[in-house]
Amino acid sequence: MSAMTNVSSSTPSTSRQAASKFDQGEFVYNLDLVVLAVLAVLVLFSLPRAFTRYTHLPEWFQGLLLHTAKIDVPVQLDKQVAEAPITPLSRAYFSPTSPTGGGHGFNDFYTEKAYNGSDEGHGPRGNLNRNKSSGSAHANLLRNTSTSSGRVRRTHVNLPSHMQGWSSILPSVSHYLRLTIRPGLTVGKAFIVLAYTVAIVYAGLLKSNPFTQPVRSGWVAVSQVPVVIILATKNNVPGMLLGVGYERLNFFHRYAGRLVVLAVNVHALGFIYAWSIAGTFTQHLTVPHYRAGLIALVCADVLAFFSTSFWRNKFYSVFVATHIIGVVVLLGAICMHSNPSVPYVLIAVGAYALDRVLRFVKTRYAYAHLTALNELGMTRIEVPVVNAGWRAGQHVRIRVLSRGMGWFGWAECHPFSIASVAKSPNEEGLVLMCKKAGTWTTKLFDLAKRAEYGEAGGYQHGVRVLIEGPYGGPGHTLFASFSGALFVAGGSGITFALSAVQDLVQKDLRGETGNAQSALKTLSQKPLPKDLTLHAGRPKLAQTLSSVIDQACALSLFKRGAPRKSGAGGINSTGPCGVIVGVCGPGGLADDARSIVGAVDSKRRKQVGGVEIHEEVFGW
């Protein structure tokens, strides 16, 4: 393989002359400028909602670093919670409150288990996390989330401003972009990858024949290496600017990586073919930079092979190990193969180094309590010392430092959604619900059962963990700024709904939610509390969403305690501020939610201030 500044002597003279007149380096540099320009346009579209979000001072500090915070629960708030009527979770429904009562919606939302008269330490705020031996997995899973009754007047302070998203402004366009082509691929994603593919193919073929002048494909490949590496990091600049988590950009990382591997192979095979025809293949391999090119080719193909879903799902540790080793060798080989490629490699290395530093800063070493939820096949992890720093819907990556996880279990880092609310008044720390689904989670479940046996014998047993995060979440979307909310969850996606509901209820108690009043319902397919009424088939999402819209419109007629500034120009607004639908679950459930949101009548959509959908990534 030739260094990308040279053209092999085996190529035709016309190609060599064309290459001498065409600046390959400048051409691919312009390609990168086009990619940056597209990113800049997308960032501009996200700026209005980002600006609206950061006008709310607490948003500058939420969702960045996990930490310990002192929780001061006002006495008046405790009294409101304690005196609130008790409604079992089987009737958990946030209905309109009396207009004369000055309530803020979010009628009573209680778990009946918390008020069954037992002496297991369950106070009005439901410290169920302290109950290690009750055997009620449902009570451990669904924390008690309470609000004051509609008869209690609250002062609305520090209400978040609301800014309509583009899906509310252009609902028809948003609906079509969210249509599913196949699992994991929507029309919007397909449009992005198609546009990127066209740009790469254009760059590879303009005034170049890949069979006679394979140098161009090498330049194209190396110019996209920073794109692939940046999107592979957990803390990347594009995600920060767009307000989206790394998990949402991962599809583009994988696709760009495949195109890079394709370009590398086209570049290499063009020269290998020419050398083989000329009978000089062995001779060329004696040249150091050609050997380095061959090493880069092998590394690229190894990375592609071990990046398939089979290795990611079945042998994740092998996937991670080959990625780390392969990328390090690949970048070194590129530098040895072509000196002009060094700036691109340095950009990639700089992005990776920045990510590692930020991941170190966002990592906490802590002691965790494990509880095995036998009925659900899940492990509940609570880190008491970490009780603040995340937003509802975010996730963390956890590494369990215990010999019970096996010889190399400590080396595995797995993502889980946070199932608790930050700064919880019931003194609950960060909680994760880990479903037993693979080798690592099965070992964790077994470790939790052994930990419970140790506590039963009078031994305090827990594990040391490394918690990294938080990551992901709703980005620039503020759930509390909407007039209504509907959360749909399936499988382990229930953790997302739990944290979002608890967060909204807690903010409602402080008078920090909704435009006039809030209407919120929660649906889940599993796991479910024993008192919840079950109906065969999928939830009737269309009817439920229609009910939420009706409530949001009706409740907006009641007089608020304080007006809120609209994000669209600072005008005081007392009308509905839209409905948000949060969904986390299997692909079919998300498809149904998208279809139902897209089918909302335009008049009703306008009346309620827009209907938006937030999809949380289900299973990384």
Coordinates of N, CA and C in Angstrom, one line a residue, residues 400-579:
V400 N -18.8 -3.4 39.5 CA -18.9 -4.0 40.8 C -17.5 -4.6 41.2
L401 N -16.9 -4.1 42.3 CA -15.6 -4.6 42.7 C -15.7 -5.7 43.7
S402 N -16.0 -6.9 43.3 CA -16.2 -8.0 44.2 C -15.7 -9.3 43.6
R403 N -15.1 -10.1 44.4 CA -14.7 -11.4 43.9 C -15.8 -12.3 43.5
G404 N -17.0 -12.0 44.1 CA -18.2 -12.8 43.7 C -18.6 -12.6 42.3
M405 N -18.1 -11.6 41.6 CA -18.4 -11.4 40.2 C -17.5 -12.2 39.3
G406 N -16.6 -13.0 39.8 CA -15.7 -13.7 39.0 C -14.3 -13.0 38.9
W407 N -13.4 -13.7 38.2 CA -12.0 -13.2 38.1 C -12.0 -11.9 37.3
F408 N -12.8 -11.8 36.3 CA -12.7 -10.6 35.5 C -14.0 -9.8 35.5
G409 N -14.9 -10.1 36.5 CA -16.1 -9.3 36.6 C -15.9 -7.9 36.9
W410 N -14.8 -7.6 37.7 CA -14.5 -6.2 38.0 C -14.2 -5.4 36.8
A411 N -13.8 -6.0 35.7 CA -13.4 -5.3 34.5 C -14.6 -4.9 33.6
E412 N -15.8 -5.4 33.9 CA -16.9 -5.1 33.1 C -17.7 -3.9 33.7
C413 N -18.1 -3.1 32.8 CA -18.8 -1.8 33.1 C -20.1 -1.9 32.4
H414 N -21.2 -1.8 33.1 CA -22.5 -1.9 32.4 C -23.4 -0.7 32.7
P415 N -24.2 -0.3 31.7 CA -25.1 0.8 31.9 C -26.5 0.4 32.5
F416 N -27.0 1.2 33.4 CA -28.4 1.0 33.9 C -29.0 2.3 34.2
S417 N -30.3 2.4 33.9 CA -31.1 3.6 34.1 C -31.3 3.8 35.6
I418 N -31.2 5.1 36.1 CA -31.4 5.4 37.5 C -32.9 5.3 37.8
A419 N -33.3 4.6 38.8 CA -34.7 4.3 39.2 C -35.1 5.2 40.3
S420 N -34.3 6.1 40.8 CA -34.7 7.0 41.9 C -34.6 8.4 41.5
V421 N -35.1 9.3 42.4 CA -35.1 10.7 42.1 C -34.0 11.4 42.9
A422 N -33.3 12.3 42.3 CA -32.2 13.1 43.0 C -32.8 13.9 44.2
K423 N -32.0 13.9 45.2 CA -32.4 14.7 46.4 C -33.8 14.3 47.0
S424 N -33.9 13.0 47.0 CA -35.2 12.4 47.5 C -35.4 12.8 49.0
P425 N -36.6 13.3 49.3 CA -36.9 13.6 50.8 C -37.0 12.4 51.7
N426 N -37.1 11.2 51.1 CA -37.1 10.0 51.9 C -35.7 9.4 52.2
E427 N -34.7 10.2 51.9 CA -33.3 9.9 52.2 C -32.8 8.7 51.4
E428 N -33.4 8.5 50.3 CA -32.9 7.4 49.4 C -31.8 7.8 48.5
G429 N -30.8 7.0 48.4 CA -29.7 7.3 47.5 C -30.0 6.9 46.1
L430 N -28.9 6.8 45.3 CA -29.0 6.4 43.9 C -29.4 4.9 43.8
V431 N -30.5 4.6 43.1 CA -31.0 3.2 43.0 C -31.0 2.8 41.5
L432 N -30.5 1.5 41.3 CA -30.5 0.9 40.0 C -31.3 -0.4 40.1
M433 N -32.0 -0.7 39.1 CA -32.7 -2.0 39.0 C -32.1 -2.8 37.9
C434 N -31.4 -3.9 38.2 CA -30.7 -4.7 37.2 C -31.4 -6.0 37.0
K435 N -32.0 -6.2 35.8 CA -32.7 -7.4 35.5 C -31.7 -8.5 35.1
K436 N -32.0 -9.7 35.6 CA -31.1 -10.8 35.4 C -31.3 -11.3 34.0
A437 N -30.3 -10.9 33.1 CA -30.5 -11.2 31.7 C -29.3 -11.9 31.0
G438 N -28.1 -11.9 31.7 CA -26.9 -12.4 31.2 C -26.0 -12.9 32.2
T439 N -24.8 -13.3 31.9 CA -23.8 -13.9 32.8 C -23.5 -12.9 33.9
W440 N -23.2 -11.6 33.6 CA -22.8 -10.6 34.6 C -24.0 -10.3 35.5
T441 N -25.2 -10.1 35.0 CA -26.3 -9.8 35.9 C -26.7 -11.0 36.7
T442 N -26.5 -12.2 36.2 CA -26.8 -13.4 37.0 C -25.9 -13.5 38.2
K443 N -24.6 -13.2 38.0 CA -23.7 -13.2 39.1 C -24.0 -12.2 40.1
L444 N -24.5 -11.0 39.6 CA -24.8 -9.9 40.5 C -26.0 -10.3 41.3
F445 N -27.0 -11.0 40.7 CA -28.2 -11.5 41.5 C -27.8 -12.5 42.5
D446 N -26.9 -13.4 42.2 CA -26.5 -14.4 43.2 C -25.7 -13.7 44.3
L447 N -24.9 -12.7 44.0 CA -24.2 -12.0 45.0 C -25.1 -11.3 45.9
A448 N -26.2 -10.7 45.4 CA -27.2 -10.0 46.2 C -27.9 -11.0 47.2
K449 N -28.2 -12.2 46.8 CA -28.8 -13.2 47.7 C -27.8 -13.6 48.8
R450 N -26.5 -13.7 48.4 CA -25.6 -14.1 49.5 C -25.4 -12.9 50.5
A451 N -25.5 -11.7 50.0 CA -25.4 -10.5 50.8 C -26.6 -10.5 51.8
E452 N -27.8 -10.9 51.4 CA -28.9 -10.9 52.3 C -28.8 -12.0 53.4
Y453 N -28.2 -13.1 53.0 CA -28.0 -14.1 54.0 C -27.0 -13.6 55.1
G454 N -26.0 -12.9 54.6 CA -25.0 -12.3 55.6 C -25.6 -11.3 56.5
E455 N -26.5 -10.5 56.0 CA -27.2 -9.5 56.9 C -28.2 -10.2 57.9
A456 N -28.8 -11.3 57.4 CA -29.7 -12.1 58.3 C -28.9 -12.7 59.5
G457 N -27.6 -13.0 59.3 CA -26.8 -13.5 60.3 C -26.1 -12.4 61.2
G458 N -26.4 -11.2 60.9 CA -25.8 -10.1 61.7 C -24.6 -9.5 61.1
Y459 N -24.3 -9.8 59.9 CA -23.1 -9.3 59.2 C -23.5 -8.2 58.3
Q460 N -22.8 -7.1 58.3 CA -23.1 -6.0 57.4 C -22.3 -6.3 56.1
H461 N -23.0 -6.6 55.1 CA -22.4 -7.0 53.8 C -22.8 -6.2 52.7
G462 N -22.0 -5.7 51.9 CA -22.3 -4.9 50.7 C -21.1 -5.0 49.7
V463 N -21.1 -4.2 48.7 CA -20.0 -4.3 47.7 C -19.5 -2.9 47.5
R464 N -18.3 -2.8 47.0 CA -17.7 -1.6 46.6 C -18.0 -1.5 45.1
V465 N -18.3 -0.3 44.6 CA -18.6 -0.1 43.2 C -18.0 1.2 42.7
L466 N -17.8 1.2 41.4 CA -17.4 2.4 40.7 C -18.6 2.8 39.9
I467 N -19.2 4.0 40.2 CA -20.3 4.6 39.5 C -19.9 5.7 38.6
E468 N -20.1 5.5 37.3 CA -19.7 6.6 36.3 C -20.9 7.2 35.7
G469 N -21.0 8.5 35.7 CA -22.1 9.2 35.0 C -22.4 10.5 35.8
P470 N -23.6 11.0 35.5 CA -24.7 10.4 34.7 C -24.6 10.8 33.3
Y471 N -25.3 10.0 32.4 CA -25.3 10.1 31.0 C -26.7 10.1 30.5
G472 N -26.9 10.6 29.2 CA -28.2 10.5 28.6 C -29.2 11.4 29.2
G473 N -30.4 10.9 29.1 CA -31.6 11.7 29.7 C -32.3 12.5 28.6
P474 N -33.2 13.4 29.1 CA -34.0 14.1 28.2 C -33.3 15.3 27.5
G475 N -32.1 15.6 27.8 CA -31.3 16.7 27.2 C -31.9 18.0 27.5
H476 N -32.2 18.8 26.5 CA -32.8 20.1 26.7 C -34.3 20.1 27.0
T477 N -34.9 18.9 27.0 CA -36.3 18.8 27.2 C -36.6 18.8 28.7
L478 N -37.5 19.7 29.2 CA -37.8 19.7 30.6 C -39.2 19.1 30.8
F479 N -39.3 17.9 31.4 CA -40.6 17.3 31.6 C -41.5 18.2 32.4
A480 N -40.9 18.9 33.4 CA -41.7 19.7 34.4 C -42.3 20.9 33.7
S481 N -41.9 21.3 32.5 CA -42.4 22.5 31.9 C -43.7 22.2 31.1
F482 N -44.0 20.9 30.9 CA -45.2 20.6 30.2 C -46.5 20.6 31.1
S483 N -47.6 20.7 30.5 CA -48.9 20.7 31.3 C -49.4 19.3 31.6
G484 N -48.9 18.3 30.8 CA -49.3 16.9 31.0 C -48.2 16.0 30.6
A485 N -48.2 14.8 31.2 CA -47.2 13.8 30.9 C -47.7 12.4 30.9
L486 N -47.3 11.6 30.0 CA -47.7 10.2 29.9 C -46.4 9.4 29.7
F487 N -46.2 8.4 30.6 CA -45.0 7.6 30.5 C -45.4 6.2 30.2
V488 N -44.8 5.6 29.2 CA -45.1 4.3 28.7 C -43.8 3.5 28.9
A489 N -43.9 2.3 29.6 CA -42.7 1.6 29.8 C -43.0 0.1 29.7
G490 N -42.0 -0.6 29.2 CA -42.1 -2.1 29.1 C -40.8 -2.7 29.5
G491 N -40.9 -3.9 30.2 CA -39.7 -4.6 30.6 C -38.9 -3.7 31.6
S492 N -37.6 -3.8 31.5 CA -36.7 -3.0 32.4 C -36.8 -1.5 32.2
G493 N -37.5 -1.1 31.1 CA -37.8 0.3 30.9 C -38.6 1.0 32.0
I494 N -39.2 0.2 32.9 CA -39.9 0.7 34.0 C -39.1 1.7 34.9
T495 N -37.8 1.4 35.0 CA -36.9 2.3 35.8 C -36.9 3.7 35.3
F496 N -37.0 3.9 34.0 CA -37.0 5.2 33.4 C -38.3 5.9 33.9
A497 N -39.5 5.2 33.8 CA -40.7 5.8 34.1 C -40.8 6.1 35.6
L498 N -40.3 5.2 36.5 CA -40.3 5.5 37.9 C -39.6 6.7 38.3
S499 N -38.3 6.9 37.8 CA -37.6 8.1 38.1 C -38.2 9.3 37.6
A500 N -38.8 9.3 36.4 CA -39.4 10.5 35.8 C -40.7 10.9 36.6
V501 N -41.5 9.9 37.0 CA -42.7 10.1 37.8 C -42.3 10.7 39.2
Q502 N -41.3 10.1 39.9 CA -40.9 10.6 41.2 C -40.4 12.0 41.1
D503 N -39.7 12.3 40.0 CA -39.1 13.6 39.9 C -40.2 14.7 39.7
L504 N -41.2 14.3 38.9 CA -42.3 15.3 38.6 C -43.1 15.5 39.9
V505 N -43.4 14.4 40.6 CA -44.2 14.6 41.9 C -43.4 15.4 42.9
Q506 N -42.1 15.2 43.0 CA -41.3 15.9 44.0 C -41.3 17.4 43.6
K507 N -41.1 17.7 42.3 CA -41.1 19.1 41.9 C -42.5 19.7 42.0
D508 N -43.6 18.9 41.9 CA -44.9 19.4 42.1 C -45.1 19.9 43.5
L509 N -44.5 19.1 44.5 CA -44.7 19.5 45.9 C -44.0 20.8 46.1
R510 N -43.0 21.1 45.4 CA -42.3 22.4 45.5 C -42.8 23.5 44.7
G511 N -43.9 23.1 43.9 CA -44.5 24.1 43.0 C -43.7 24.5 41.8
E512 N -43.0 23.5 41.2 CA -42.1 23.7 40.1 C -42.5 23.0 38.9
T513 N -43.8 22.6 38.8 CA -44.2 21.8 37.6 C -45.4 22.4 37.0
G514 N -45.6 22.1 35.7 CA -46.8 22.4 35.0 C -47.0 23.9 34.6
N515 N -47.9 24.1 33.7 CA -48.2 25.5 33.3 C -49.3 26.0 34.1
A516 N -50.5 25.3 34.1 CA -51.5 25.6 35.0 C -51.6 24.6 36.1
Q517 N -52.0 23.4 35.7 CA -51.9 22.2 36.6 C -51.4 21.1 35.7
S518 N -51.1 20.0 36.3 CA -50.5 18.9 35.5 C -51.4 17.7 35.5
A519 N -51.4 17.0 34.4 CA -52.1 15.7 34.3 C -51.1 14.7 33.9
L520 N -51.0 13.6 34.7 CA -49.9 12.6 34.5 C -50.5 11.2 34.8
K521 N -50.2 10.4 33.9 CA -50.5 9.0 34.1 C -49.3 8.1 33.9
T522 N -49.2 7.0 34.5 CA -48.1 6.1 34.3 C -48.7 4.7 33.9
L523 N -48.1 4.2 32.8 CA -48.5 2.8 32.4 C -47.2 2.0 32.4
S524 N -47.4 0.7 32.6 CA -46.3 -0.2 32.5 C -46.8 -1.6 32.1
Q525 N -46.0 -2.3 31.4 CA -46.3 -3.7 31.0 C -45.9 -4.7 32.1
K526 N -44.7 -4.4 32.7 CA -44.1 -5.3 33.7 C -42.9 -4.6 34.3
P527 N -42.5 -4.9 35.5 CA -43.2 -5.7 36.5 C -44.2 -4.9 37.2
L528 N -45.1 -5.5 37.7 CA -46.3 -4.7 38.2 C -46.6 -5.0 39.7
P529 N -47.1 -4.1 40.4 CA -47.5 -4.3 41.8 C -48.7 -5.2 41.8
K530 N -48.9 -5.9 42.9 CA -50.0 -7.0 43.0 C -51.3 -6.4 42.9
D531 N -51.5 -5.1 43.4 CA -52.8 -4.5 43.4 C -53.2 -3.8 42.1
L532 N -52.4 -3.8 41.1 CA -52.7 -3.1 39.9 C -53.6 -4.0 39.0
T533 N -54.6 -3.4 38.5 CA -55.6 -4.1 37.7 C -55.0 -4.4 36.3
L534 N -55.0 -5.6 35.9 CA -54.4 -6.0 34.6 C -55.5 -6.2 33.5
H535 N -55.2 -5.8 32.3 CA -56.1 -6.0 31.2 C -55.3 -6.7 30.1
A536 N -55.9 -7.6 29.4 CA -55.2 -8.4 28.4 C -54.8 -7.5 27.2
G537 N -53.7 -7.8 26.6 CA -53.2 -7.0 25.5 C -52.4 -5.8 25.9
R538 N -52.1 -5.0 24.9 CA -51.3 -3.8 25.1 C -52.1 -2.7 25.7
P539 N -51.5 -1.8 26.4 CA -52.3 -0.6 27.0 C -53.0 0.1 25.9
K540 N -54.1 0.7 26.2 CA -54.9 1.5 25.3 C -54.3 2.9 25.3
L541 N -53.2 3.0 24.6 CA -52.4 4.3 24.6 C -53.2 5.4 24.0
A542 N -53.9 5.2 23.0 CA -54.7 6.3 22.3 C -55.7 6.9 23.3
Q543 N -56.5 6.1 24.0 CA -57.4 6.6 24.9 C -56.8 7.3 26.1
T544 N -55.7 6.7 26.5 CA -55.0 7.3 27.7 C -54.4 8.6 27.3
L545 N -53.8 8.7 26.2 CA -53.2 10.0 25.7 C -54.3 11.0 25.5
S546 N -55.4 10.6 25.0 CA -56.6 11.5 24.8 C -57.0 12.1 26.1
S547 N -57.1 11.2 27.2 CA -57.5 11.6 28.5 C -56.5 12.6 29.1
V548 N -55.2 12.4 28.9 CA -54.2 13.3 29.4 C -54.3 14.7 28.7
I549 N -54.6 14.7 27.4 CA -54.8 15.9 26.7 C -56.0 16.7 27.2
D550 N -57.1 16.0 27.4 CA -58.3 16.6 28.0 C -58.0 17.2 29.3
Q551 N -57.3 16.5 30.2 CA -57.0 17.1 31.5 C -56.1 18.3 31.4
A552 N -55.1 18.2 30.6 CA -54.2 19.4 30.5 C -54.9 20.6 30.0
C553 N -55.8 20.4 29.0 CA -56.6 21.5 28.5 C -57.6 22.1 29.6
A554 N -58.2 21.2 30.3 CA -59.2 21.6 31.3 C -58.5 22.3 32.5
L555 N -57.4 21.7 32.9 CA -56.8 22.3 34.1 C -56.1 23.6 33.8
S556 N -55.8 23.9 32.5 CA -55.2 25.2 32.2 C -56.2 26.3 32.4
L557 N -57.5 26.0 32.5 CA -58.5 27.0 32.7 C -58.5 27.6 34.2
F558 N -57.9 26.7 35.1 CA -57.9 27.2 36.5 C -56.8 28.2 36.7
K559 N -57.0 29.1 37.6 CA -56.1 30.2 37.8 C -54.8 29.7 38.5
R560 N -53.7 30.1 38.0 CA -52.4 29.6 38.6 C -52.0 30.5 39.8
G561 N -51.1 30.0 40.6 CA -50.5 30.7 41.7 C -49.6 31.8 41.2
A562 N -48.9 31.6 40.0 CA -48.0 32.5 39.5 C -47.8 32.2 38.0
P563 N -47.7 33.3 37.1 CA -47.5 33.1 35.7 C -46.1 32.6 35.4
R564 N -45.9 32.1 34.3 CA -44.6 31.6 33.9 C -44.3 32.3 32.5
K565 N -43.0 32.5 32.4 CA -42.6 33.1 31.1 C -42.5 32.0 30.0
S566 N -43.0 32.4 28.9 CA -42.9 31.5 27.7 C -41.6 31.6 27.1
G567 N -41.0 30.5 26.6 CA -39.7 30.5 26.0 C -39.7 31.1 24.7
A568 N -40.9 31.4 24.1 CA -40.9 32.0 22.8 C -40.9 33.5 22.8
G569 N -40.5 34.2 23.8 CA -40.4 35.6 23.8 C -40.7 36.3 25.1
G570 N -40.8 35.5 26.2 CA -40.9 36.1 27.5 C -42.3 36.6 27.8
I571 N -43.3 36.1 27.1 CA -44.7 36.6 27.3 C -45.3 35.7 28.4
N572 N -46.0 36.3 29.4 CA -46.6 35.5 30.4 C -47.7 34.6 29.8
S573 N -47.7 33.4 30.2 CA -48.6 32.4 29.5 C -49.3 31.7 30.6
T574 N -50.7 31.5 30.4 CA -51.5 30.7 31.3 C -52.1 29.6 30.6
G575 N -51.9 29.4 29.3 CA -52.5 28.4 28.5 C -51.7 27.1 28.6
P576 N -52.2 26.0 28.0 CA -51.4 24.7 28.1 C -50.1 24.8 27.5
C577 N -49.1 24.1 28.1 CA -47.8 24.1 27.5 C -47.4 22.7 26.9
G578 N -48.4 22.0 26.4 CA -48.1 20.8 25.7 C -48.1 19.6 26.6
V579 N -48.1 18.4 26.0 CA -48.0 17.1 26.7 C -46.8 16.4 26.2

